[in-house]
CSV table of C-alpha atoms and ligand atoms in Angstrom, one decimal:
chain,number,residue,atom,x,y,z
A,1,MET,CA,-31.1,-9.4,1.5
A,2,SER,CA,-27.5,-10.1,0.5
A,3,ILE,CA,-25.1,-9.1,-2.1
A,4,LEU,CA,-23.5,-12.0,-3.9
A,5,VAL,CA,-19.8,-11.3,-4.7
A,6,THR,CA,-18.1,-13.8,-7.0
A,7,GLY,CA,-14.3,-13.7,-6.8
A,8,GLY,CA,-14.7,-12.0,-3.4
A,9,ALA,CA,-11.3,-13.2,-2.2
A,10,GLY,CA,-9.5,-11.6,-5.1
A,11,TYR,CA,-7.7,-8.2,-5.2
A,12,ILE,CA,-10.6,-5.9,-6.2
A,13,GLY,CA,-13.3,-8.3,-4.9
A,14,SER,CA,-11.9,-8.4,-1.3
A,15,HIS,CA,-11.6,-4.6,-1.1
A,16,THR,CA,-15.2,-4.3,-2.3
A,17,VAL,CA,-16.4,-6.8,0.3
A,18,VAL,CA,-14.8,-4.6,3.0
A,19,GLU,CA,-16.7,-1.6,1.7
A,20,LEU,CA,-20.0,-3.6,1.5
A,21,LEU,CA,-19.6,-4.8,5.1
A,22,ASN,CA,-18.6,-1.3,6.2
A,23,THR,CA,-21.9,0.0,4.8
A,24,ASN,CA,-23.8,-2.8,6.8
A,25,ARG,CA,-24.7,-4.9,3.8
A,26,GLU,CA,-25.0,-8.7,4.1
A,27,VAL,CA,-22.5,-10.5,1.9
A,28,VAL,CA,-22.2,-13.9,0.3
A,29,ILE,CA,-18.8,-14.7,-1.2
A,30,VAL,CA,-18.2,-17.3,-3.9
A,31,ASP,CA,-14.6,-18.0,-4.7
A,32,ASP,CA,-12.7,-21.2,-5.7
A,33,PHE,CA,-9.2,-19.7,-4.8
A,34,SER,CA,-8.0,-20.2,-8.3
A,35,ASN,CA,-6.2,-16.9,-8.0
A,36,SER,CA,-6.5,-16.0,-4.3
A,37,LYS,CA,-5.9,-17.5,-0.9
A,38,PRO,CA,-8.3,-18.5,2.0
A,39,GLU,CA,-6.4,-16.2,4.4
A,40,VAL,CA,-8.0,-13.2,2.7
A,41,LEU,CA,-11.3,-14.2,4.2
A,42,ASP,CA,-9.9,-13.9,7.7
A,43,ALA,CA,-8.3,-10.6,6.8
A,44,ILE,CA,-11.6,-9.2,5.7
A,45,LYS,CA,-13.2,-10.3,9.0
A,46,LYS,CA,-10.3,-8.7,10.9
A,47,ILE,CA,-10.6,-5.4,9.1
A,48,THR,CA,-14.3,-5.1,9.4
A,49,GLY,CA,-15.1,-7.0,12.5
A,50,LYS,CA,-18.0,-8.5,10.5
A,51,ASP,CA,-18.9,-11.9,9.2
A,52,PHE,CA,-20.2,-13.1,5.8
A,53,LYS,CA,-21.3,-16.4,4.2
A,54,PHE,CA,-18.7,-18.2,2.0
A,55,TYR,CA,-18.9,-20.9,-0.7
A,56,ASN,CA,-15.8,-22.5,-2.1
A,57,ILE,CA,-17.2,-23.1,-5.6
A,58,ASP,CA,-16.5,-22.2,-9.2
A,59,TYR,CA,-18.9,-19.4,-10.1
A,60,SER,CA,-19.6,-20.9,-13.5
A,61,ASP,CA,-21.0,-24.2,-12.0
A,62,LYS,CA,-24.7,-23.7,-12.6
A,63,GLU,CA,-25.9,-26.4,-10.3
A,64,LYS,CA,-23.9,-25.3,-7.3
A,65,MET,CA,-24.6,-21.6,-8.0
A,66,ASP,CA,-28.3,-22.3,-8.2
A,67,LYS,CA,-28.1,-23.8,-4.6
A,68,VAL,CA,-26.4,-20.6,-3.4
A,69,PHE,CA,-29.4,-18.6,-4.8
A,70,LYS,CA,-31.8,-21.0,-3.2
A,71,GLU,CA,-30.1,-20.9,0.2
A,72,ASN,CA,-29.8,-17.1,0.4
A,73,LYS,CA,-31.9,-14.1,-0.4
A,74,ILE,CA,-29.7,-12.5,-3.1
A,75,ASP,CA,-30.6,-9.0,-4.1
A,76,ALA,CA,-27.7,-8.2,-6.4
A,77,VAL,CA,-24.6,-9.8,-7.9
A,78,LEU,CA,-21.1,-8.2,-8.2
A,79,ASN,CA,-19.0,-10.3,-10.6
A,80,PHE,CA,-15.2,-10.3,-9.9
A,81,ALA,CA,-14.5,-13.9,-10.8
A,82,GLY,CA,-12.7,-13.2,-14.1
A,83,TYR,CA,-9.2,-14.2,-15.2
A,84,LYS,CA,-7.1,-11.1,-15.7
A,85,ALA,CA,-3.6,-11.8,-16.9
A,86,VAL,CA,-3.2,-10.2,-20.3
A,87,GLY,CA,-0.1,-12.3,-21.4
A,88,GLU,CA,-1.6,-15.5,-20.2
A,89,SER,CA,-4.8,-14.8,-22.0
A,90,VAL,CA,-2.9,-14.8,-25.3
A,91,GLN,CA,-1.5,-18.3,-24.5
A,92,LYS,CA,-4.8,-19.7,-23.2
A,93,PRO,CA,-7.7,-18.1,-25.1
A,94,ILE,CA,-10.0,-21.1,-24.6
A,95,GLU,CA,-9.6,-21.0,-20.8
A,96,TYR,CA,-10.1,-17.2,-20.8
A,97,TYR,CA,-13.2,-17.1,-23.0
A,98,THR,CA,-14.6,-20.1,-21.1
A,99,ASN,CA,-14.1,-18.7,-17.6
A,100,ASN,CA,-14.9,-15.1,-18.4
A,101,VAL,CA,-17.5,-15.2,-21.1
A,102,ALA,CA,-19.2,-18.6,-20.7
A,103,GLY,CA,-18.8,-18.3,-16.9
A,104,THR,CA,-20.7,-14.9,-16.9
A,105,LEU,CA,-23.3,-16.4,-19.2
A,106,ASN,CA,-23.9,-19.3,-16.8
A,107,LEU,CA,-24.1,-16.8,-13.9
A,108,LEU,CA,-26.6,-14.6,-15.7
A,109,ASP,CA,-28.7,-17.7,-16.6
A,110,VAL,CA,-28.8,-18.8,-12.9
A,111,MET,CA,-29.7,-15.2,-11.9
A,112,ARG,CA,-32.6,-15.1,-14.4
A,113,ASN,CA,-33.9,-18.5,-13.2
A,114,ASN,CA,-33.9,-17.1,-9.7
A,115,ASN,CA,-35.4,-13.8,-10.7
A,116,VAL,CA,-32.4,-11.8,-9.5
A,117,LYS,CA,-31.7,-9.0,-12.0
A,118,LYS,CA,-29.3,-6.5,-10.4
A,119,PHE,CA,-25.8,-7.0,-11.8
A,120,VAL,CA,-22.6,-5.0,-11.5
A,121,PHE,CA,-19.9,-6.0,-14.0
A,122,SER,CA,-16.2,-5.4,-13.7
A,123,SER,CA,-15.1,-4.2,-17.1
A,124,SER,CA,-11.9,-2.4,-18.1
A,125,ALA,CA,-10.6,0.6,-19.9
A,126,THR,CA,-9.1,-2.0,-22.2
A,127,VAL,CA,-12.4,-2.1,-24.1
A,128,TYR,CA,-11.6,1.3,-25.6
A,129,GLY,CA,-8.6,-0.3,-27.5
A,130,LYS,CA,-6.5,2.6,-28.8
A,131,PRO,CA,-8.7,5.4,-27.5
A,132,GLU,CA,-9.9,8.0,-30.1
A,133,VAL,CA,-9.8,10.9,-27.7
A,134,ILE,CA,-8.1,11.6,-24.3
A,135,PRO,CA,-9.5,12.0,-21.7
A,136,ILE,CA,-11.8,9.0,-22.5
A,137,THR,CA,-15.5,9.4,-22.0
A,138,GLU,CA,-18.0,6.6,-21.8
A,139,ASP,CA,-19.4,7.3,-25.3
A,140,CYS,CA,-16.0,6.8,-27.0
A,141,LYS,CA,-15.9,4.0,-29.5
A,142,THR,CA,-15.1,0.6,-28.0
A,143,GLY,CA,-13.3,-2.3,-29.8
A,144,GLY,CA,-9.8,-3.0,-31.2
A,145,THR,CA,-8.8,-4.9,-28.1
A,146,THR,CA,-5.4,-6.6,-28.5
A,147,ASN,CA,-5.8,-9.8,-26.4
A,148,PRO,CA,-8.4,-12.4,-25.3
A,149,TYR,CA,-8.6,-10.8,-21.8
A,150,GLY,CA,-9.6,-7.5,-23.2
A,151,THR,CA,-11.9,-9.1,-25.8
A,152,SER,CA,-13.6,-11.1,-23.2
A,153,LYS,CA,-14.6,-7.8,-21.4
A,154,LEU,CA,-15.8,-6.4,-24.7
A,155,PHE,CA,-17.9,-9.5,-25.4
A,156,ILE,CA,-19.5,-9.5,-22.0
A,157,GLU,CA,-20.4,-5.8,-22.3
A,158,GLN,CA,-22.2,-6.7,-25.6
A,159,ILE,CA,-23.9,-9.7,-24.0
A,160,LEU,CA,-25.2,-7.4,-21.2
A,161,LYS,CA,-26.5,-4.8,-23.7
A,162,ASP,CA,-28.3,-7.6,-25.7
A,163,LEU,CA,-29.7,-9.0,-22.5
A,164,TYR,CA,-31.0,-5.6,-21.4
A,165,LYS,CA,-32.6,-5.1,-24.8
A,166,SER,CA,-34.4,-8.4,-24.6
A,167,ASP,CA,-35.7,-7.8,-21.1
A,168,ASN,CA,-35.5,-4.3,-19.6
A,169,SER,CA,-36.4,-5.4,-16.1
A,170,TRP,CA,-32.6,-6.0,-15.7
A,171,GLU,CA,-30.7,-3.5,-13.7
A,172,ILE,CA,-27.1,-3.5,-14.9
A,173,VAL,CA,-24.0,-1.3,-14.2
A,174,ILE,CA,-20.9,-1.8,-16.2
A,175,LEU,CA,-17.8,-0.3,-14.5
A,176,ARG,CA,-14.8,0.4,-16.7
A,177,TYR,CA,-11.8,0.3,-14.4
A,178,PHE,CA,-8.7,2.2,-15.2
A,179,ASN,CA,-5.4,1.0,-13.5
A,180,PRO,CA,-6.1,-0.1,-9.9
A,181,ILE,CA,-3.1,-0.1,-7.6
A,182,GLY,CA,-2.6,0.3,-3.8
A,183,ALA,CA,-4.0,-1.8,-1.0
A,184,HIS,CA,-6.2,-1.4,2.1
A,185,GLU,CA,-4.5,0.9,4.6
A,186,SER,CA,-4.4,-2.0,7.2
A,187,GLY,CA,-1.9,-3.8,4.9
A,188,LEU,CA,-4.0,-7.0,5.4
A,189,ILE,CA,-5.3,-7.3,1.9
A,190,GLY,CA,-3.7,-6.3,-1.4
A,191,GLU,CA,-2.7,-7.5,-4.8
A,192,GLU,CA,-1.0,-10.9,-4.9
A,193,PRO,CA,0.0,-11.8,-8.5
A,194,GLN,CA,1.2,-15.4,-9.1
A,195,GLY,CA,4.7,-15.6,-10.4
A,196,ILE,CA,6.6,-12.6,-11.9
A,197,PRO,CA,4.1,-9.7,-12.0
A,198,ASN,CA,3.2,-8.2,-15.4
A,199,ASN,CA,1.6,-5.0,-14.1
A,200,LEU,CA,3.7,-2.0,-13.1
A,201,MET,CA,3.1,-1.4,-9.4
A,202,PRO,CA,3.4,-5.1,-8.3
A,203,TYR,CA,6.7,-5.1,-10.2
A,204,ILE,CA,7.9,-1.9,-8.6
A,205,VAL,CA,7.3,-3.0,-5.1
A,206,ARG,CA,9.3,-6.2,-5.7
A,207,VAL,CA,12.2,-4.3,-7.1
A,208,ALA,CA,12.1,-2.0,-4.1
A,209,ASN,CA,12.3,-4.9,-1.7
A,210,GLY,CA,15.0,-6.7,-3.6
A,211,THR,CA,13.0,-9.6,-4.9
A,212,LEU,CA,13.5,-8.4,-8.4
A,213,LYS,CA,16.6,-6.8,-9.7
A,214,GLU,CA,15.4,-3.8,-11.7
A,215,LEU,CA,12.3,-2.5,-13.5
A,216,SER,CA,12.2,-2.6,-17.3
A,217,VAL,CA,10.5,0.5,-18.5
A,218,PHE,CA,8.8,-0.6,-21.7
A,219,GLY,CA,9.6,2.1,-24.2
A,220,ASN,CA,10.6,5.8,-23.8
A,221,ASP,CA,9.7,6.9,-27.3
A,222,TYR,CA,5.9,7.3,-26.8
A,223,ASN,CA,4.2,10.5,-27.6
A,224,THR,CA,4.0,11.6,-23.9
A,225,HIS,CA,5.8,14.3,-21.7
A,226,ASP,CA,8.8,12.0,-20.9
A,227,GLY,CA,8.3,9.3,-23.6
A,228,THR,CA,7.0,6.6,-21.2
A,229,GLY,CA,3.4,5.3,-21.2
A,230,VAL,CA,0.8,7.3,-19.4
A,231,ARG,CA,-2.0,5.7,-17.4
A,232,ASP,CA,-4.8,6.6,-15.0
A,233,TYR,CA,-3.8,4.9,-11.7
A,234,ILE,CA,-6.6,4.6,-9.2
A,235,HIS,CA,-6.5,3.5,-5.5
A,236,VAL,CA,-8.2,0.1,-5.2
A,237,VAL,CA,-10.2,1.4,-2.1
A,238,ASP,CA,-11.6,4.3,-4.2
A,239,LEU,CA,-12.5,1.7,-6.9
A,240,ALA,CA,-14.2,-0.6,-4.4
A,241,LYS,CA,-16.2,2.4,-3.1
A,242,GLY,CA,-17.4,3.0,-6.7
A,243,HIS,CA,-19.3,-0.3,-6.5
A,244,ILE,CA,-21.3,0.9,-3.5
A,245,ASN,CA,-22.3,4.0,-5.4
A,246,ALA,CA,-23.2,1.7,-8.4
A,247,LEU,CA,-25.5,-0.4,-6.1
A,248,GLU,CA,-27.1,2.7,-4.6
A,249,LYS,CA,-27.8,3.9,-8.2
A,250,LEU,CA,-29.6,0.7,-8.9
A,251,GLU,CA,-31.5,0.8,-5.6
A,252,LYS,CA,-32.6,4.4,-6.5
A,253,GLU,CA,-33.2,4.2,-10.2
A,254,GLY,CA,-34.2,0.6,-10.8
A,255,GLN,CA,-34.1,-0.8,-14.2
A,256,GLY,CA,-31.6,0.4,-16.8
A,257,LEU,CA,-28.1,-0.3,-18.2
A,258,TYR,CA,-25.6,2.2,-17.0
A,259,ILE,CA,-21.9,2.5,-18.0
A,260,TYR,CA,-19.2,4.4,-16.0
A,261,ASN,CA,-15.5,5.0,-16.1
A,262,LEU,CA,-13.8,4.5,-12.7
A,263,GLY,CA,-10.6,6.5,-12.9
A,264,THR,CA,-9.1,9.7,-11.4
A,265,GLY,CA,-8.9,11.7,-14.6
A,266,LYS,CA,-5.2,12.2,-14.1
A,267,GLY,CA,-2.5,10.6,-16.2
A,268,TYR,CA,0.9,9.6,-14.9
A,269,SER,CA,3.9,8.2,-16.9
A,270,VAL,CA,5.9,5.2,-15.8
A,271,LEU,CA,8.7,7.5,-14.7
A,272,ASP,CA,6.3,9.7,-12.8
A,273,ILE,CA,5.2,6.5,-10.9
A,274,VAL,CA,8.8,5.5,-10.2
A,275,LYS,CA,9.6,9.0,-8.9
A,276,ALA,CA,6.4,9.2,-6.8
A,277,PHE,CA,7.1,5.7,-5.3
A,278,GLU,CA,10.7,6.7,-4.4
A,279,GLU,CA,9.6,9.9,-2.8
A,280,SER,CA,6.7,8.5,-0.8
A,281,THR,CA,8.5,5.4,0.5
A,282,GLY,CA,12.1,6.5,0.6
A,283,MET,CA,13.0,3.3,-1.4
A,284,LYS,CA,15.1,3.1,-4.6
A,285,VAL,CA,13.7,1.6,-7.8
A,286,PRO,CA,16.5,0.9,-10.2
A,287,TYR,CA,15.3,0.8,-13.8
A,288,LYS,CA,16.5,0.4,-17.4
A,289,ILE,CA,14.8,1.4,-20.6
A,290,ALA,CA,13.6,-1.6,-22.5
A,291,PRO,CA,11.8,-2.1,-25.8
A,292,ARG,CA,8.1,-1.4,-26.1
A,293,ARG,CA,5.7,-4.1,-24.9
A,294,GLU,CA,3.4,-5.4,-27.6
A,295,GLY,CA,-0.1,-4.1,-27.4
A,296,ASP,CA,0.7,-1.1,-25.2
A,297,ILE,CA,-0.6,2.4,-26.1
A,298,ASP,CA,0.8,5.8,-25.4
A,299,ILE,CA,-1.8,7.4,-23.2
A,300,CYS,CA,-4.9,6.2,-21.5
A,301,TYR,CA,-6.8,8.2,-18.9
A,302,SER,CA,-10.4,8.8,-18.0
A,303,ASP,CA,-12.9,11.5,-18.0
A,304,PRO,CA,-14.6,10.6,-14.7
A,305,THR,CA,-17.3,13.3,-14.9
A,306,LYS,CA,-20.2,10.9,-15.6
A,307,ALA,CA,-19.5,8.9,-12.4
A,308,LYS,CA,-19.3,12.1,-10.4
A,309,GLU,CA,-22.6,13.5,-11.8
A,310,GLU,CA,-24.6,10.3,-11.8
A,311,LEU,CA,-23.2,8.3,-9.0
A,312,GLY,CA,-21.8,11.0,-6.8
A,313,TRP,CA,-18.5,9.2,-6.8
A,314,VAL,CA,-15.0,10.7,-7.1
A,315,ALA,CA,-11.6,9.1,-6.5
A,316,GLU,CA,-10.2,10.6,-3.3
A,317,LYS,CA,-6.8,9.1,-2.7
A,318,ASP,CA,-3.7,10.6,-4.4
A,319,LEU,CA,-0.7,8.9,-6.0
A,320,ASN,CA,1.4,9.3,-2.8
A,321,GLN,CA,-1.2,7.3,-0.9
A,322,MET,CA,-1.4,4.6,-3.6
A,323,CYS,CA,2.4,4.1,-3.5
A,324,LYS,CA,2.5,4.1,0.3
A,325,ASP,CA,-0.3,1.5,0.6
A,326,SER,CA,1.2,-0.7,-2.1
A,327,TRP,CA,4.5,-0.7,-0.2
A,328,ASN,CA,2.9,-1.2,3.2
A,329,TYR,CA,1.1,-4.3,1.9
A,330,ILE,CA,4.1,-6.1,0.6
A,331,ASN,CA,6.0,-5.3,3.8
A,332,LYS,CA,3.4,-6.6,6.1
A,333,LYS,CA,3.1,-10.0,4.4
B,406,UD1,C1,-2.9,-3.8,-18.5
B,406,UD1,C2,-3.8,-4.3,-19.6
B,406,UD1,C3,-5.3,-4.0,-19.2
B,406,UD1,C4,-5.6,-4.5,-17.8
B,406,UD1,C5,-4.6,-4.0,-16.8
B,406,UD1,C6,-4.8,-4.5,-15.4
B,406,UD1,C7,-2.7,-4.2,-21.8
B,406,UD1,C8,-2.6,-3.5,-23.1
B,406,UD1,N1,-3.6,-3.7,-20.9
B,406,UD1,O1,-3.0,-2.4,-18.5
B,406,UD1,O2,-6.1,-4.6,-20.1
B,406,UD1,O3,-6.9,-4.2,-17.4
B,406,UD1,O4,-3.3,-4.3,-17.2
B,406,UD1,O5,-4.5,-5.9,-15.4
B,406,UD1,O6,-2.0,-5.1,-21.5
B,406,UD1,N2,5.2,-1.0,-17.6
B,406,UD1,C9,6.6,-1.0,-17.6
B,406,UD1,N3,7.3,-2.0,-17.0
B,406,UD1,C10,6.6,-3.1,-16.4
B,406,UD1,C11,5.2,-3.1,-16.4
B,406,UD1,C12,4.5,-2.1,-17.0
B,406,UD1,O7,7.2,-0.1,-18.2
B,406,UD1,O8,7.3,-4.0,-15.9
B,406,UD1,C13,4.4,0.1,-18.2
B,406,UD1,C14,3.5,-0.3,-19.3
B,406,UD1,O9,4.2,-0.3,-20.6
B,406,UD1,C15,2.4,0.8,-19.2
B,406,UD1,C16,2.4,1.0,-17.7
B,406,UD1,O10,3.6,0.6,-17.2
B,406,UD1,O11,2.8,1.9,-19.9
B,406,UD1,C17,1.2,0.3,-17.0
B,406,UD1,O12,1.3,-1.1,-17.3
B,406,UD1,P1,0.4,-2.2,-16.6
B,406,UD1,O13,0.4,-2.0,-15.1
B,406,UD1,O14,0.7,-3.5,-17.2
B,406,UD1,O15,-1.1,-1.8,-17.1
B,406,UD1,P2,-1.7,-1.5,-18.5
B,406,UD1,O16,-0.8,-2.1,-19.6
B,406,UD1,O17,-2.1,-0.1,-18.6
């Protein structure tokens, strides 16, 4: 039996494939390289010394996906094939809803037709909108997303809940990621945003290596310890491992719909991150204070207790390691 990983050449997908292969699972990757590169597949083989099956297709193409299910014995599906650039989603809502929402619907339909009902979905802390309490637990209210990317995650969560209600033989885990950063310790896979990065860590590493001049810190008048935004940064390898625990949960418990936060439970500000990066790498990160970015919130960090209790999962890598690995990746390229 194989695990089908859509978007397996992407940032979180590739790290998860490594963990799946490391735990001796058979993997089938579907990716169309719309936001990734073929070299990632070789890097995964190099890291793990293991092979997998690969299809260069669009995950929302029903006919081609049906063939993948017919040609392989698929046990479960991990869906990483979403678009994820917040700013771009505001410019291209039709593309975002089509790829993320309609694409997932097509995938679920093909799964149902092939009687495969184990599904792990990559959601985001963004579904909490402006969180009502900190730290955020899974039963906090969702909604109030500020962009089509976030809303697409919210819609898919609702679709999965409705699907489970209609047929409770489905086995679904929704994982709400906080802020993934870092890279595999080998430096062979990592985050590769196209163009000028929007997220904090990809921007910092490019300032440190001189590609970009300075970091703009978006606002220093938030209600936080130093005025800059606080987030829950999690090492991508810890995040990837969370998917293995999610699969094990489904293998053990069977049918159900489960929702977990994947975060560390610790909040760091933008300036905390700059300082930690400088200390752990010895590099300088010049910055200036800039106006707030639209849609940003003061504080967002998780209560990761439920994942610990029910999945036996905790994030192990600290901020120092996250900074080192982010830096190592960009230097090795
Ligand atoms: C954003 C998205 C979130 C998405 C996540 C990963 C929003 C509201 N949230 O999270 O939905 O899941 O990216 O793609 O857009 N910052 C700077 N300067 C920069 C970049 C960022 O000061 O050049 C600050 C931000 O204001 C924020 C923190 O760094 O306080 C983290 O920003 P970022 O990495 O973009 O992640 P989020 O905004 O938390």
